[in-house]
């Protein structure tokens, strides 16, 4: 009886059309400009509108996936967000009731990868398939800490050459919402077919049937061309062109730690040499184009055989980066504020000199040149206004005497830098 009821329920629902939507690496947003997404989405949403006009929409099923690169938890989240964003896109484009759309975020598309390998003629395909079939996603030690797993075994296979090939050729096809399938009511099928005869659809209707229970059909993405045997350590080119300028970087910095080598080399903003000044800068990268830098300088000692130099200064500087790619490189513009105090003596024996407090503000411009994802250099210059109270004094043992006090208003260069940095951040999951 149960089997008969199930069979009748399946017959009452017919798969009318389906679409496959691709995603950028690490992204969950629906991008019509990527690959053939626009044509797929336009055709699929038009099919939904036609079915809705005849009150024929029984349901829409979305199955979404991520590629194996990245952590399992992050990929499960990516798959879920891809399904949610595609559902939102379909609802906004067609006006269909969102309750008719089922979401099945299936995480990493291991089955899709296996199907691609099975269809290939790669010399190492059997080894890779054996890993997919026999190695668990994670292998844990006695403390419950993952120490090995399927993705790691694939990465270790033959020195990583097969993984690089799959990363470039297969993984882009796995980042998808597959089988976004439109199911219609059986009693409306003939009505829609008659309309399609009058206005032919760009592609023939899909004839699969929708199961009543959880959708279990396996999606088998096919590569666009049969892969040849891998005979080189270089990865083959990606068969589809993607717009890389908007692609999420592999590494996103969060905190940068820097030191200005010019100050260590005794070169000050007036381009004269005094003594080395220890300094430290910390930068926080808090938005796509924005960061916040804080810097401190401090020195208090003899130099040059008798002169005395003391300075402490502190500044804060929000920055805007011209390249808004979350990599925080090349050109930035900033606005800074600075406070500090100083004590400069021309002769440590006489101990005569100048002391006071200062403050300033202005604009900055600089450039960051990365060496690796963590290390790089930064060059920059500050220009603006600096106000300093100057108290000139003389020394007659055992006392210091104020000779005069004035104010120095300076417009011009107030800071120079040639820094080395180290960045702390996160590796983005794909």
CSV table of C-alpha atoms in Angstrom, one decimal:
chain,number,residue,atom,x,y,z
A,1,UNK,CA,0.0,0.0,0.0
A,2,UNK,CA,2.8,2.4,0.9
A,3,UNK,CA,4.6,1.7,-2.4
A,4,UNK,CA,1.4,2.3,-4.3
A,5,UNK,CA,0.8,5.6,-2.6
A,6,UNK,CA,4.4,6.7,-3.3
A,7,UNK,CA,4.1,5.8,-6.9
A,8,UNK,CA,0.9,7.8,-7.3
A,9,UNK,CA,2.5,10.8,-5.6
A,10,UNK,CA,5.5,10.7,-7.9
A,11,UNK,CA,3.3,10.5,-11.0
A,12,UNK,CA,1.5,13.6,-9.8
A,13,UNK,CA,4.6,15.7,-10.1
A,14,UNK,CA,6.6,16.1,-13.3
A,15,UNK,CA,10.1,17.8,-13.7
A,16,UNK,CA,9.5,20.5,-16.2
A,17,UNK,CA,12.9,22.3,-16.4
A,18,UNK,CA,16.2,22.7,-14.5
A,19,UNK,CA,19.2,25.0,-14.3
A,20,UNK,CA,22.8,24.9,-13.1
A,21,UNK,CA,24.3,28.0,-11.6
A,22,UNK,CA,28.0,28.5,-10.9
A,23,UNK,CA,29.6,30.6,-8.2
A,24,UNK,CA,32.9,32.4,-7.8
A,25,UNK,CA,35.6,30.9,-5.5
A,26,UNK,CA,34.6,31.5,-1.9
A,27,UNK,CA,31.4,33.5,-2.9
A,28,UNK,CA,27.7,32.7,-2.3
A,29,UNK,CA,26.2,35.5,-4.3
A,30,UNK,CA,24.4,34.7,-7.5
A,31,UNK,CA,26.5,36.3,-10.3
A,32,UNK,CA,24.6,36.4,-13.7
A,33,UNK,CA,27.8,37.6,-15.4
A,34,UNK,CA,29.8,34.4,-14.5
A,35,UNK,CA,30.1,31.8,-17.3
A,36,UNK,CA,26.6,31.0,-18.7
A,37,UNK,CA,24.7,31.9,-15.6
A,38,UNK,CA,22.7,34.7,-17.2
A,39,UNK,CA,21.3,32.4,-20.0
A,40,UNK,CA,20.5,29.6,-17.6
A,41,UNK,CA,18.8,31.9,-15.1
A,42,UNK,CA,16.8,33.8,-17.8
A,43,UNK,CA,15.6,30.5,-19.3
A,44,UNK,CA,14.7,29.0,-15.9
A,45,UNK,CA,12.9,32.0,-14.5
A,46,UNK,CA,10.9,32.3,-17.7
A,47,UNK,CA,9.9,28.7,-17.4
A,48,UNK,CA,8.8,29.4,-13.8
A,49,UNK,CA,6.7,32.4,-14.9
A,50,UNK,CA,5.0,30.4,-17.6
A,51,UNK,CA,4.1,27.6,-15.2
A,52,UNK,CA,3.0,30.1,-12.5
A,53,UNK,CA,0.7,31.8,-15.1
A,54,UNK,CA,-1.1,28.4,-15.4
A,55,UNK,CA,-1.1,27.7,-11.6
A,56,UNK,CA,1.1,24.7,-12.5
A,57,UNK,CA,4.1,25.1,-10.1
A,58,UNK,CA,4.2,22.2,-7.7
A,59,UNK,CA,7.6,23.0,-6.3
A,60,UNK,CA,11.2,24.0,-7.0
A,61,UNK,CA,14.2,22.0,-5.6
A,62,UNK,CA,17.6,23.6,-5.2
A,63,UNK,CA,20.7,21.4,-4.4
A,64,UNK,CA,23.8,23.4,-3.8
A,65,UNK,CA,27.5,22.4,-3.4
A,66,UNK,CA,31.0,23.6,-2.7
A,67,UNK,CA,34.3,22.4,-4.0
A,68,UNK,CA,36.6,20.4,-1.7
A,69,UNK,CA,39.2,23.1,-1.1
A,70,UNK,CA,38.7,24.8,2.2
A,71,UNK,CA,37.4,23.5,5.6
A,72,UNK,CA,34.4,21.2,5.7
A,73,UNK,CA,32.5,23.5,8.1
A,74,UNK,CA,33.1,26.6,5.8
A,75,UNK,CA,32.1,24.6,2.7
A,76,UNK,CA,28.8,23.5,4.4
A,77,UNK,CA,28.1,27.1,5.2
A,78,UNK,CA,28.9,28.2,1.6
A,79,UNK,CA,26.6,25.5,0.2
A,80,UNK,CA,23.8,26.7,2.5
A,81,UNK,CA,24.3,30.4,1.6
A,82,UNK,CA,24.4,29.5,-2.1
A,83,UNK,CA,21.0,27.8,-1.9
A,84,UNK,CA,19.5,30.7,0.1
A,85,UNK,CA,20.8,33.3,-2.3
A,86,UNK,CA,19.6,31.4,-5.3
A,87,UNK,CA,16.1,31.0,-3.7
A,88,UNK,CA,16.0,34.8,-3.1
A,89,UNK,CA,17.0,35.4,-6.7
A,90,UNK,CA,14.3,33.2,-8.0
A,91,UNK,CA,11.6,34.7,-5.8
A,92,UNK,CA,12.6,38.3,-6.8
A,93,UNK,CA,12.8,37.4,-10.5
A,94,UNK,CA,9.5,35.5,-10.7
A,95,UNK,CA,7.3,36.4,-7.8
A,96,UNK,CA,6.8,32.7,-7.0
A,97,UNK,CA,5.9,31.9,-3.4
A,98,UNK,CA,9.1,31.1,-1.5
A,99,UNK,CA,7.4,28.3,0.4
A,100,UNK,CA,7.3,26.3,-2.9
A,101,UNK,CA,11.2,26.2,-3.0
A,102,UNK,CA,13.0,23.4,-1.2
A,103,UNK,CA,16.7,23.9,-0.3
A,104,UNK,CA,19.2,21.0,0.0
A,105,UNK,CA,22.7,22.3,0.8
A,106,UNK,CA,24.8,19.2,0.2
A,107,UNK,CA,28.2,20.6,1.2
A,108,UNK,CA,31.2,19.4,-0.7
A,109,UNK,CA,30.4,17.8,-4.0
A,110,UNK,CA,32.3,14.6,-3.5
A,111,UNK,CA,30.0,12.6,-5.8
A,112,UNK,CA,30.4,15.2,-8.6
A,113,UNK,CA,34.1,15.0,-8.3
A,114,UNK,CA,34.0,11.2,-8.5
A,115,UNK,CA,31.9,11.3,-11.6
A,116,UNK,CA,34.3,13.7,-13.3
A,117,UNK,CA,37.2,11.4,-12.4
A,118,UNK,CA,35.4,8.3,-13.6
A,119,UNK,CA,34.7,9.9,-17.0
A,120,UNK,CA,38.4,11.0,-17.5
A,121,UNK,CA,41.4,9.2,-18.8
A,122,UNK,CA,43.9,10.5,-16.3
A,123,UNK,CA,46.6,8.1,-15.3
A,124,UNK,CA,46.0,8.6,-11.6
A,125,UNK,CA,42.2,8.6,-11.6
A,126,UNK,CA,41.9,5.1,-10.0
A,127,UNK,CA,44.1,6.2,-7.1
A,128,UNK,CA,42.0,9.4,-6.6
A,129,UNK,CA,38.8,7.4,-6.8
A,130,UNK,CA,40.1,4.9,-4.3
A,131,UNK,CA,40.7,7.8,-1.9
A,132,UNK,CA,37.2,9.1,-2.4
A,133,UNK,CA,35.7,5.7,-1.8
A,134,UNK,CA,37.7,4.5,1.2
A,135,UNK,CA,39.0,7.5,3.1
A,136,UNK,CA,36.6,9.2,5.5
A,137,UNK,CA,36.3,13.0,5.3
A,138,UNK,CA,38.1,13.2,8.7
A,139,UNK,CA,40.3,10.8,10.6
A,140,UNK,CA,40.6,11.6,14.3
A,141,UNK,CA,43.2,10.7,17.0
A,142,UNK,CA,42.3,9.3,20.4
A,143,UNK,CA,41.7,12.9,21.7
A,144,UNK,CA,39.1,13.6,18.9
A,145,UNK,CA,41.4,15.9,17.0
A,146,UNK,CA,41.4,15.5,13.2
A,147,UNK,CA,44.8,14.4,12.0
A,148,UNK,CA,44.1,13.2,8.5
A,149,UNK,CA,41.3,12.9,6.0
A,150,UNK,CA,40.0,12.7,2.4
A,151,UNK,CA,41.1,16.1,1.2
A,152,UNK,CA,44.6,15.8,2.7
A,153,UNK,CA,45.1,12.4,1.0
A,154,UNK,CA,44.1,14.0,-2.3
A,155,UNK,CA,46.5,16.8,-1.7
A,156,UNK,CA,49.3,14.4,-0.9
A,157,UNK,CA,48.7,12.1,-3.9
A,158,UNK,CA,51.7,12.1,-6.3
A,159,UNK,CA,53.3,15.2,-4.7
A,160,UNK,CA,50.2,17.3,-5.2
A,161,UNK,CA,50.1,17.4,-9.0
A,162,UNK,CA,46.7,15.6,-9.3
A,163,UNK,CA,45.2,18.0,-6.7
A,164,UNK,CA,46.5,21.0,-8.6
A,165,UNK,CA,44.9,19.7,-11.8
A,166,UNK,CA,41.5,19.1,-10.1
A,167,UNK,CA,41.7,22.5,-8.4
A,168,UNK,CA,42.1,24.2,-11.8
A,169,UNK,CA,39.9,22.0,-14.0
A,170,UNK,CA,37.2,20.3,-11.9
A,171,UNK,CA,36.7,22.4,-8.8
A,172,UNK,CA,35.1,25.4,-10.6
A,173,UNK,CA,32.4,23.1,-11.9
A,174,UNK,CA,31.7,21.9,-8.4
A,175,UNK,CA,30.9,25.4,-7.0
A,176,UNK,CA,27.3,25.3,-8.1
A,177,UNK,CA,23.7,25.1,-7.3
A,178,UNK,CA,22.8,22.0,-9.3
A,179,UNK,CA,19.4,20.8,-10.3
A,180,UNK,CA,17.4,23.9,-9.5
A,181,UNK,CA,14.5,21.9,-10.8
A,182,UNK,CA,11.0,23.1,-11.6
A,183,UNK,CA,8.2,20.5,-10.9
A,184,UNK,CA,4.7,21.1,-12.2
A,185,UNK,CA,1.4,19.5,-11.5
A,186,UNK,CA,0.7,16.5,-13.8
A,187,UNK,CA,-2.8,17.8,-14.7
A,188,UNK,CA,-1.2,21.0,-16.1
A,189,UNK,CA,1.5,19.3,-18.1
A,190,UNK,CA,-0.5,19.0,-21.3
A,191,UNK,CA,-1.6,22.6,-21.1
A,192,UNK,CA,2.0,23.8,-20.8
A,193,UNK,CA,3.1,21.5,-23.7
A,194,UNK,CA,0.4,23.0,-25.9
A,195,UNK,CA,1.7,26.5,-25.1
A,196,UNK,CA,5.3,25.4,-25.7
A,197,UNK,CA,4.3,24.2,-29.2
A,198,UNK,CA,3.0,27.6,-30.0
A,199,UNK,CA,6.1,29.3,-28.4
A,200,UNK,CA,9.0,26.8,-28.4
A,201,UNK,CA,11.3,27.0,-25.4
A,202,UNK,CA,15.0,27.3,-26.0
A,203,UNK,CA,15.6,23.8,-24.6
A,204,UNK,CA,13.5,20.7,-24.3
A,205,UNK,CA,11.7,19.9,-21.1
A,206,UNK,CA,13.3,17.6,-18.5
A,207,UNK,CA,11.4,14.4,-18.0
A,208,UNK,CA,12.7,13.3,-14.6
A,209,UNK,CA,10.2,12.7,-11.8
A,210,UNK,CA,10.3,14.2,-8.3
A,211,UNK,CA,10.5,11.8,-5.4
A,212,UNK,CA,8.1,12.4,-2.5
A,213,UNK,CA,10.7,11.9,0.1
A,214,UNK,CA,14.1,13.7,0.4
A,215,UNK,CA,15.5,14.3,-3.0
A,216,UNK,CA,18.3,11.7,-3.5
A,217,UNK,CA,19.1,12.0,-7.2
A,218,UNK,CA,22.8,12.2,-7.8
A,219,UNK,CA,24.1,15.2,-9.7
A,220,UNK,CA,26.8,14.2,-12.2
A,221,UNK,CA,28.6,17.3,-13.6
A,222,UNK,CA,30.4,16.5,-16.8
A,223,UNK,CA,33.6,18.2,-17.7
A,224,UNK,CA,33.5,20.2,-20.9
A,225,UNK,CA,36.1,18.1,-22.6
A,226,UNK,CA,37.8,14.8,-21.8
A,227,UNK,CA,41.0,15.4,-19.8
A,228,UNK,CA,44.2,14.0,-21.2
A,229,UNK,CA,46.7,12.1,-19.1
A,230,UNK,CA,48.6,14.4,-16.7
A,231,UNK,CA,52.2,14.3,-17.8
A,232,UNK,CA,53.5,17.5,-16.3
A,233,UNK,CA,53.7,19.0,-12.9
A,234,UNK,CA,52.0,22.2,-14.1
A,235,UNK,CA,48.3,22.5,-13.6
A,236,UNK,CA,46.2,22.6,-16.8
A,237,UNK,CA,44.4,25.9,-17.5
A,238,UNK,CA,40.8,26.4,-16.3
A,239,UNK,CA,38.5,25.6,-19.2
A,240,UNK,CA,36.1,28.5,-18.3
A,241,UNK,CA,37.2,32.2,-18.0
A,242,UNK,CA,36.2,33.9,-14.7
A,243,UNK,CA,36.4,37.6,-13.9
A,244,UNK,CA,39.3,37.5,-11.4
A,245,UNK,CA,39.2,41.1,-10.4
A,246,UNK,CA,36.2,40.6,-8.1
A,247,UNK,CA,37.3,37.2,-6.8
A,248,UNK,CA,37.8,36.9,-3.1
A,249,UNK,CA,41.5,36.8,-2.1
A,250,UNK,CA,43.0,33.5,-0.8
A,251,UNK,CA,44.3,35.5,2.2
A,252,UNK,CA,42.5,38.4,4.0
A,253,UNK,CA,44.7,40.4,6.4
A,254,UNK,CA,43.2,41.4,9.8
A,255,UNK,CA,46.1,43.0,11.7
A,256,UNK,CA,49.4,44.3,10.3
A,257,UNK,CA,52.5,44.9,12.5
A,258,UNK,CA,55.1,47.3,11.2
A,259,UNK,CA,58.2,49.3,12.0
A,260,UNK,CA,59.7,52.3,10.1
A,261,UNK,CA,63.2,51.5,9.0
A,262,UNK,CA,64.0,55.1,8.3
A,263,UNK,CA,63.6,56.0,11.9
A,264,UNK,CA,65.8,53.1,12.9
A,265,UNK,CA,68.3,54.5,10.4
A,266,UNK,CA,68.2,57.9,12.2
A,267,UNK,CA,66.4,59.7,9.3
A,268,UNK,CA,63.7,62.0,10.6
A,269,UNK,CA,60.9,63.8,8.8
A,270,UNK,CA,63.1,66.9,8.2
A,271,UNK,CA,65.4,64.5,6.3
A,272,UNK,CA,68.2,65.1,8.8
A,273,UNK,CA,70.0,62.5,10.8
A,274,UNK,CA,69.9,62.5,14.6
A,275,UNK,CA,69.7,59.2,16.4
A,276,UNK,CA,67.7,56.0,15.9
A,277,UNK,CA,64.1,56.1,17.1
A,278,UNK,CA,62.4,52.8,18.0
A,279,UNK,CA,58.9,52.7,16.6
A,280,UNK,CA,56.0,50.4,16.2
A,281,UNK,CA,52.8,50.6,14.1
A,282,UNK,CA,49.7,48.4,14.2
A,283,UNK,CA,47.1,48.5,11.5
A,284,UNK,CA,43.6,47.0,11.6
A,285,UNK,CA,41.9,46.0,8.3
A,286,UNK,CA,38.2,46.3,9.2
A,287,UNK,CA,36.4,46.8,5.9
A,288,UNK,CA,36.8,46.1,2.2
A,289,UNK,CA,38.6,49.4,1.5
A,290,UNK,CA,39.2,50.7,5.0
A,291,UNK,CA,41.9,50.3,7.7
A,292,UNK,CA,42.9,52.1,10.8
A,293,UNK,CA,46.6,52.6,11.7
A,294,UNK,CA,48.1,53.5,15.1
A,295,UNK,CA,51.8,54.4,15.5
A,296,UNK,CA,54.1,55.2,18.4
A,297,UNK,CA,57.7,56.5,18.5
A,298,UNK,CA,60.0,56.8,21.5
A,299,UNK,CA,63.7,57.8,22.1
A,300,UNK,CA,65.5,59.2,25.1
A,301,UNK,CA,69.3,59.0,25.1
A,302,UNK,CA,72.7,60.6,24.2
A,303,UNK,CA,74.0,60.5,20.6
A,304,UNK,CA,76.8,62.0,18.5
A,305,UNK,CA,79.3,62.2,21.4
A,306,UNK,CA,77.3,64.5,23.6
A,307,UNK,CA,74.0,65.6,22.1
A,308,UNK,CA,70.7,64.6,23.6
A,309,UNK,CA,67.6,63.6,21.9
A,310,UNK,CA,64.2,62.7,23.4
A,311,UNK,CA,60.9,62.3,21.7
A,312,UNK,CA,57.7,60.5,22.1
A,313,UNK,CA,54.8,60.7,19.7
A,314,UNK,CA,51.6,58.9,19.0
A,315,UNK,CA,49.3,59.1,16.0
A,316,UNK,CA,46.2,57.5,14.6
A,317,UNK,CA,45.3,57.3,10.9
A,318,UNK,CA,42.2,56.0,9.1
A,319,UNK,CA,43.0,54.9,5.5
A,320,UNK,CA,41.1,54.4,2.3
A,321,UNK,CA,42.5,51.9,-0.3
A,322,UNK,CA,42.1,52.6,-4.0
A,323,UNK,CA,42.0,48.9,-4.9
A,324,UNK,CA,39.0,47.6,-3.1
A,325,UNK,CA,39.9,43.9,-3.3
A,326,UNK,CA,40.3,43.2,0.4
A,327,UNK,CA,44.1,42.6,-0.2
A,328,UNK,CA,45.1,46.1,1.1
A,329,UNK,CA,48.0,46.6,-1.3
A,330,UNK,CA,49.3,49.3,-3.6
A,331,UNK,CA,47.9,52.8,-3.1
A,332,UNK,CA,46.2,54.2,0.0
A,333,UNK,CA,45.1,57.7,1.1
A,334,UNK,CA,44.8,58.6,4.8
A,335,UNK,CA,44.0,61.4,7.3
A,336,UNK,CA,46.1,61.5,10.5
A,337,UNK,CA,46.3,63.1,13.9
A,338,UNK,CA,49.4,63.2,16.0
A,339,UNK,CA,50.4,64.3,19.6
A,340,UNK,CA,53.8,64.2,21.4
A,341,UNK,CA,56.6,65.9,23.3
A,342,UNK,CA,60.3,66.4,22.8
A,343,UNK,CA,63.6,67.4,24.4
A,344,UNK,CA,66.6,68.3,22.3
A,345,UNK,CA,70.0,69.4,23.8
A,346,UNK,CA,72.8,70.6,21.5
A,347,UNK,CA,75.5,69.8,24.0
A,348,UNK,CA,75.2,67.3,26.9
A,349,UNK,CA,77.9,69.1,28.8
A,350,UNK,CA,76.2,72.5,28.7
A,351,UNK,CA,72.8,70.9,28.7
A,352,UNK,CA,71.2,73.8,26.9
A,353,UNK,CA,68.3,73.0,24.6
A,354,UNK,CA,64.6,73.1,23.6
A,355,UNK,CA,61.7,71.2,24.9
A,356,UNK,CA,57.9,71.3,24.6
A,357,UNK,CA,54.8,69.6,23.3
A,358,UNK,CA,53.4,69.2,19.8
A,359,UNK,CA,50.4,68.2,17.9
A,360,UNK,CA,49.6,68.0,14.2
A,361,UNK,CA,47.1,66.8,11.5
A,362,UNK,CA,47.1,66.3,7.8
A,363,UNK,CA,47.0,63.9,4.9
A,364,UNK,CA,49.0,60.9,4.0
A,365,UNK,CA,49.6,58.8,0.9
A,366,UNK,CA,51.5,55.6,0.6
A,367,UNK,CA,52.0,52.3,-1.3
A,368,UNK,CA,52.2,48.8,0.0
A,369,UNK,CA,54.2,46.2,-1.9
A,370,UNK,CA,53.6,42.6,-0.8
A,371,UNK,CA,56.4,40.0,-0.9
A,372,UNK,CA,54.2,37.1,0.4
A,373,UNK,CA,50.7,37.0,1.9
A,374,UNK,CA,52.3,37.8,5.3
A,375,UNK,CA,55.4,39.9,4.5
A,376,UNK,CA,55.9,43.1,2.6
A,377,UNK,CA,57.0,46.7,2.6
A,378,UNK,CA,55.3,50.1,2.8
A,379,UNK,CA,56.5,53.5,1.7
A,380,UNK,CA,54.6,56.7,2.5
A,381,UNK,CA,54.7,60.4,3.3
A,382,UNK,CA,52.7,62.7,5.5
A,383,UNK,CA,52.1,66.4,5.0
A,384,UNK,CA,50.1,68.9,6.9
A,385,UNK,CA,50.2,71.2,9.9
A,386,UNK,CA,52.3,70.8,13.1
A,387,UNK,CA,52.1,73.1,16.1
A,388,UNK,CA,54.9,72.9,18.7
A,389,UNK,CA,55.4,74.9,21.9
A,390,UNK,CA,59.2,75.7,22.1
A,391,UNK,CA,60.7,76.3,25.5
A,392,UNK,CA,64.4,77.3,25.1
A,393,UNK,CA,66.3,76.7,28.3
A,394,UNK,CA,69.9,76.9,29.6
A,395,UNK,CA,71.6,74.9,32.3
A,396,UNK,CA,73.6,76.3,35.2
A,397,UNK,CA,74.3,73.6,37.7
A,398,UNK,CA,72.3,72.4,39.5
A,399,UNK,CA,69.3,74.2,37.8
A,400,UNK,CA,67.6,74.7,34.4
A,401,UNK,CA,66.4,78.2,33.5
A,402,UNK,CA,63.8,79.1,30.9
A,403,UNK,CA,65.2,81.6,28.4
A,404,UNK,CA,62.1,82.1,26.3
A,405,UNK,CA,59.0,80.5,25.0
A,406,UNK,CA,57.5,80.6,21.5
A,407,UNK,CA,55.3,78.7,19.2
A,408,UNK,CA,56.4,77.0,16.0
A,409,UNK,CA,53.8,76.6,13.3
A,410,UNK,CA,55.0,74.3,10.6
A,411,UNK,CA,53.3,73.5,7.2
A,412,UNK,CA,54.9,70.8,5.1
A,413,UNK,CA,56.2,67.3,5.4
A,414,UNK,CA,55.6,65.9,8.9
A,415,UNK,CA,56.4,62.2,8.4
A,416,UNK,CA,58.2,59.8,6.1
A,417,UNK,CA,58.3,56.0,6.2
A,418,UNK,CA,59.9,53.0,4.6
A,419,UNK,CA,58.5,50.2,6.7
A,420,UNK,CA,58.6,46.4,6.8
A,421,UNK,CA,55.4,44.7,7.9
A,422,UNK,CA,54.0,41.3,8.9
A,423,UNK,CA,50.3,40.6,8.6
A,424,UNK,CA,48.1,38.3,10.5
A,425,UNK,CA,44.9,37.2,8.8
A,426,UNK,CA,42.8,34.3,7.6
A,427,UNK,CA,43.0,31.9,4.7
A,428,UNK,CA,39.6,32.1,2.9
A,429,UNK,CA,37.7,28.9,2.4
A,430,UNK,CA,36.6,28.1,-1.1
